[in-house]
C-alpha cells in the first residue's frame, strides 16, 4: 500500500494545519476502495444494496411489438390520407392473448393495450376515433402510420446493460429486474463499520449523571447516520481515555470491521497521545481542517480498516460525518453512481457573519415561504455543542472557504441531509 503521507503530500495545497475541506475530501477519496466480496440475494432483498456486477438484459422488454392503446390494429398502408378508410374487423387480440393469423389488406383487428401487434399490422387507431358499423370499422383521415405502437426491446433490448455495477438498488430497479424475469441479483457485501465514543466524562443513557459528566449522545447520532447508509454496525460502546483500553479497542475494531469511527480525543492535548497510539498501530494523518465546526480530525488506516477519528463535539461529529465519512463509506460500499448529498443555490433569509479562510457549515432550515418561494434560514444557536441546531435543521448552509459575510437575500449553497429517503 502507498503510504498515506505520500498520497497526501502529492496533493496541491496540502497543509495539515489548515487543510481546505475540498482537499481533505480528495485525499480521503483516494484512500478508500470498495469491499471486494459479493453475494447473490433475492430481488426484494436487494433494495438499498449496491450492485456488484452489471445486469445485462437477456430478453427484449417488451418481448414483442404491442399496442399502446385500446383500439384497432391496422395496416398503415391501407389508410387513406384524404378521406375515411373502411376496414373489416376480423378478430380481436388482448394482453396475453394474441391474434393467431396474419392480417390482410383491408382488414383490421380489435386490440387492447399491451396486446401483441397482429402480423401484418403496424398502426393502432384508438377506439374513440373510429365508427363501428357491424363488422365494418370506419377510420377518419389524419392518422399517422406506426402510431400507438410500442416496439419490442423499447424498454430494454437484449444485450443492453439494464443496471450498472455500483448502483444502489431503488424501487424502480426491483421492478426492472422483475421485468427481465430475474429472481436474484449480485450485490456487494455490506461494509462493516465499528464505532465507539471516547472520554472519561461520558455517562451511558439510563445511568445517573454525576457532576461533570455528559451523556454519550454521539454514539446515537452516529448510529442513526450509519443505519441509514445501510452498513452493518458494530457498536463498541464507550472507551475511557486510557491508553491500554484504547489500544485494545482500536485493534479489536480494526480486526472486525472495514471501517472504524470514533468520536472525541482528537483535540489539542489529547491528540498527541492519540496520534502516538494510532501511529504505532497503523498509519494515521492528523488534520486541522479549515472548517467550522469540526476542525480537528484524524484519518487513516489500522491494519485493513479505514479509520476516522472525529471530534467530540456533538455537532462537529455530524458535520464531519456528512462532510467526509458518508461519501467514503458509500465508496467502500461500492457505490459509483452519483450519491453525494445534493447542493442547491438558495436565497438566505437573513444576513450571516462569515470570515474568509475556512468553510463554515451553519445549520439551516430550507423551507417554502408564504409567497411559495424557497429560502433558507439558520436554526438558532450555532455552537458546536448545541445538538438542537442539528435536530431542527434539514440542511447545512455551506459558506465556502473564500466567502465573506452574507447579506439577506444573497444566494448561498445549501446541502440537504434530510428529506431524501
Ligand atoms: P473531545 O474532542 O474529546 O475533547 O470532546 C470535545 C467536547 O465534546 C467535550 O465537551 C466533550 O464532553 C464532548 N463530547 C465528547 N464525546 C462526546 C459524546 N460521545 N457525546 C456527547 N458529547 C461528547
Ligand atoms: Mg475527550
Coordinates of N, CA, C and O in Angstrom, one line a residue, residues 340-411:
X340 N -23.6 11.9 -3.9 CA -23.3 13.0 -2.9 C -24.6 13.7 -2.5 O -25.5 13.7 -3.3
X341 N -24.6 14.2 -1.3 CA -25.7 15.0 -0.9 C -25.9 16.2 -1.9 O -25.0 16.8 -2.2
X342 N -27.2 16.4 -2.2 CA -27.4 17.5 -3.2 C -27.1 18.9 -2.6 O -27.4 19.1 -1.5
X343 N -26.6 19.7 -3.5 CA -26.3 21.1 -3.1 C -27.1 22.0 -4.0 O -27.0 21.9 -5.2
X344 N -27.8 22.9 -3.4 CA -28.7 23.8 -4.2 C -28.3 25.3 -3.9 O -27.7 25.5 -2.8
X345 N -28.5 26.2 -4.8 CA -28.3 27.6 -4.5 C -29.7 28.2 -4.1 O -30.6 28.2 -4.9
X346 N -29.7 28.8 -2.9 CA -31.0 29.3 -2.4 C -30.8 30.6 -1.7 O -29.7 30.8 -1.1
X347 N -31.7 31.6 -1.8 CA -31.5 32.8 -1.1 C -31.6 32.6 0.4 O -32.3 31.8 0.9
X348 N -30.7 33.3 1.1 CA -30.6 33.2 2.5 C -31.5 34.3 3.2 O -31.5 35.5 2.8
X349 N -32.4 33.9 4.1 CA -33.4 34.8 4.6 C -32.8 35.9 5.5 O -33.3 37.0 5.6
X350 N -31.6 35.7 6.1 CA -31.0 36.7 7.0 C -29.6 36.9 6.6 O -29.0 36.1 5.9
X351 N -29.0 38.0 7.1 CA -27.6 38.2 7.0 C -26.8 37.2 7.9 O -27.3 36.8 8.9
X352 N -25.6 36.8 7.4 CA -24.7 35.9 8.2 C -23.3 36.5 8.2 O -22.8 37.0 7.2
X353 N -22.7 36.3 9.4 CA -21.3 36.7 9.5 C -20.4 35.5 9.1 O -20.7 34.4 9.4
X354 N -19.4 35.8 8.3 CA -18.5 34.7 7.9 C -17.1 35.3 7.6 O -17.0 36.3 7.0
X355 N -16.1 34.6 8.1 CA -14.7 35.0 8.0 C -14.1 34.2 6.8 O -14.2 33.0 6.8
X356 N -13.5 34.9 5.8 CA -12.9 34.1 4.8 C -11.7 33.2 5.3 O -11.2 33.6 6.4
X357 N -11.4 32.1 4.6 CA -10.3 31.3 5.1 C -10.7 30.0 5.7 O -9.8 29.2 6.2
X358 N -11.9 29.7 5.8 CA -12.4 28.4 6.3 C -13.8 28.2 5.8 O -14.5 29.1 5.5
X359 N -14.2 26.9 5.7 CA -15.5 26.6 5.3 C -16.4 26.5 6.5 O -16.0 25.8 7.4
X360 N -17.6 27.1 6.5 CA -18.5 27.0 7.6 C -19.7 26.2 7.2 O -20.2 26.4 6.1
X361 N -20.2 25.4 8.2 CA -21.4 24.6 7.9 C -22.4 25.1 9.0 O -22.4 24.6 10.1
X362 N -23.2 26.1 8.6 CA -24.2 26.5 9.5 C -25.4 25.6 9.3 O -25.7 25.1 8.2
X363 N -26.2 25.4 10.4 CA -27.3 24.5 10.3 C -28.5 25.3 9.9 O -28.8 26.4 10.5
X364 N -29.2 24.9 8.8 CA -30.3 25.7 8.2 C -31.6 24.9 8.1 O -31.6 23.7 8.2
X365 N -32.6 25.7 7.9 CA -33.9 25.1 7.5 C -34.3 25.6 6.1 O -34.4 26.8 6.0
X366 N -34.4 24.7 5.2 CA -34.8 25.1 3.9 C -36.3 24.9 3.8 O -36.8 23.8 4.1
X367 N -37.0 25.9 3.5 CA -38.5 25.9 3.6 C -39.1 26.8 2.6 O -38.4 27.8 2.1
X368 N -40.4 26.6 2.3 CA -41.1 27.4 1.3 C -41.8 28.5 2.1 O -42.5 28.2 3.1
X369 N -41.7 29.7 1.7 CA -42.4 30.8 2.4 C -43.8 31.0 2.0 O -44.3 30.3 1.1
X370 N -44.5 32.0 2.6 CA -45.9 32.2 2.3 C -46.1 32.6 0.8 O -47.1 32.3 0.2
X371 N -45.0 33.2 0.2 CA -45.0 33.5 -1.2 C -44.8 32.4 -2.1 O -44.7 32.5 -3.4
X372 N -44.6 31.1 -1.5 CA -44.4 29.9 -2.4 C -42.9 29.8 -2.8 O -42.5 28.8 -3.4
X373 N -42.0 30.7 -2.4 CA -40.6 30.7 -2.8 C -39.8 30.0 -1.7 O -40.0 30.2 -0.6
X374 N -38.7 29.3 -2.1 CA -37.9 28.6 -1.2 C -36.8 29.5 -0.7 O -36.2 30.3 -1.5
X375 N -36.5 29.4 0.6 CA -35.3 30.2 1.1 C -34.8 29.4 2.3 O -35.5 28.4 2.7
X376 N -33.6 29.8 2.8 CA -33.0 29.1 3.9 C -32.8 30.0 5.0 O -32.5 31.2 4.8
X377 N -33.0 29.6 6.3 CA -32.7 30.4 7.5 C -31.9 29.5 8.4 O -32.0 28.3 8.3
X378 N -31.1 30.2 9.3 CA -30.3 29.4 10.2 C -31.2 29.0 11.4 O -32.1 29.7 11.7
X379 N -30.9 27.8 12.0 CA -31.5 27.4 13.2 C -30.8 28.2 14.3 O -29.7 28.7 14.1
X380 N -31.5 28.4 15.4 CA -31.0 29.3 16.5 C -29.5 29.3 16.7 O -28.7 29.5 15.9
X381 N -29.1 28.9 17.9 CA -27.7 28.9 18.4 C -26.9 27.9 17.6 O -27.2 26.8 17.5
X382 N -25.7 28.4 17.1 CA -24.9 27.6 16.2 C -23.7 27.0 16.9 O -22.8 26.5 16.2
X383 N -23.6 27.0 18.2 CA -22.4 26.4 18.9 C -22.2 25.0 18.6 O -23.2 24.3 18.3
X384 N -20.9 24.5 18.6 CA -20.7 23.1 18.1 C -21.1 22.1 19.1 O -21.1 20.9 18.8
X385 N -21.5 22.5 20.3 CA -22.1 21.6 21.3 C -23.6 21.6 21.3 O -24.2 20.8 22.0
X386 N -24.2 22.5 20.5 CA -25.7 22.6 20.6 C -26.3 21.7 19.5 O -26.6 22.0 18.4
X387 N -26.6 20.5 20.0 CA -27.2 19.4 19.1 C -28.6 19.8 18.6 O -29.0 19.4 17.5
X388 N -29.3 20.6 19.3 CA -30.6 21.1 18.9 C -30.5 21.8 17.5 O -31.4 21.7 16.7
X389 N -29.4 22.4 17.3 CA -29.3 23.1 16.0 C -29.3 22.1 14.8 O -29.8 22.4 13.7
X390 N -28.8 20.9 15.1 CA -28.9 19.8 14.0 C -30.3 19.2 14.0 O -30.8 18.9 12.9
X391 N -30.9 19.1 15.2 CA -32.2 18.4 15.3 C -33.2 19.3 14.5 O -34.1 18.7 13.9
X392 N -33.1 20.6 14.6 CA -34.1 21.5 13.9 C -33.8 21.6 12.5 O -34.7 22.0 11.7
X393 N -32.6 21.3 12.0 CA -32.1 21.6 10.7 C -32.5 20.5 9.7 O -32.7 19.4 10.1
X394 N -32.6 20.9 8.4 CA -32.7 19.9 7.4 C -31.6 20.0 6.4 O -31.5 19.3 5.4
X395 N -30.7 21.0 6.6 CA -29.6 21.2 5.6 C -28.5 22.0 6.3 O -28.7 22.5 7.4
X396 N -27.3 21.9 5.7 CA -26.2 22.8 6.0 C -26.3 24.0 5.1 O -26.5 23.8 3.9
X397 N -26.0 25.2 5.6 CA -25.7 26.3 4.8 C -24.2 26.3 4.7 O -23.5 26.5 5.7
X398 N -23.7 26.0 3.5 CA -22.3 25.8 3.3 C -21.7 27.2 2.9 O -22.0 27.6 1.8
X399 N -20.9 27.8 3.7 CA -20.3 29.1 3.4 C -18.8 28.8 3.0 O -18.0 28.4 3.8
X400 N -18.5 28.9 1.7 CA -17.3 28.4 1.2 C -16.1 29.1 1.7 O -16.1 30.2 2.2
X401 N -14.9 28.4 1.5 CA -13.6 28.8 2.1 C -13.4 30.3 1.9 O -13.1 31.0 2.9
X402 N -13.5 30.8 0.7 CA -13.1 32.2 0.4 C -14.2 33.2 0.7 O -14.0 34.4 0.6
X403 N -15.4 32.7 1.1 CA -16.5 33.6 1.2 C -16.5 34.5 2.4 O -16.0 34.1 3.5
X404 N -17.0 35.8 2.3 CA -17.1 36.7 3.5 C -18.6 36.7 3.9 O -19.3 35.8 3.7
X405 N -19.0 37.8 4.5 CA -20.3 38.0 5.1 C -21.4 37.8 4.0 O -21.2 38.1 2.8
X406 N -22.5 37.3 4.5 CA -23.7 37.1 3.6 C -24.7 38.2 3.9 O -25.0 38.4 5.1
X407 N -25.3 38.9 2.9 CA -26.4 39.8 3.1 C -27.7 39.0 2.9 O -27.8 38.1 2.2
X408 N -28.8 39.5 3.6 CA -30.1 38.9 3.4 C -30.4 38.9 1.9 O -30.2 39.9 1.3
X409 N -30.9 37.8 1.4 CA -31.3 37.7 0.0 C -30.2 37.2 -0.9 O -30.5 36.7 -2.0
X410 N -28.9 37.1 -0.4 CA -27.8 36.6 -1.2 C -28.1 35.1 -1.4 O -28.6 34.4 -0.5
X411 N -27.6 34.5 -2.6 CA -27.7 33.1 -2.8 C -26.6 32.4 -1.9 O -25.5 32.9 -1.9

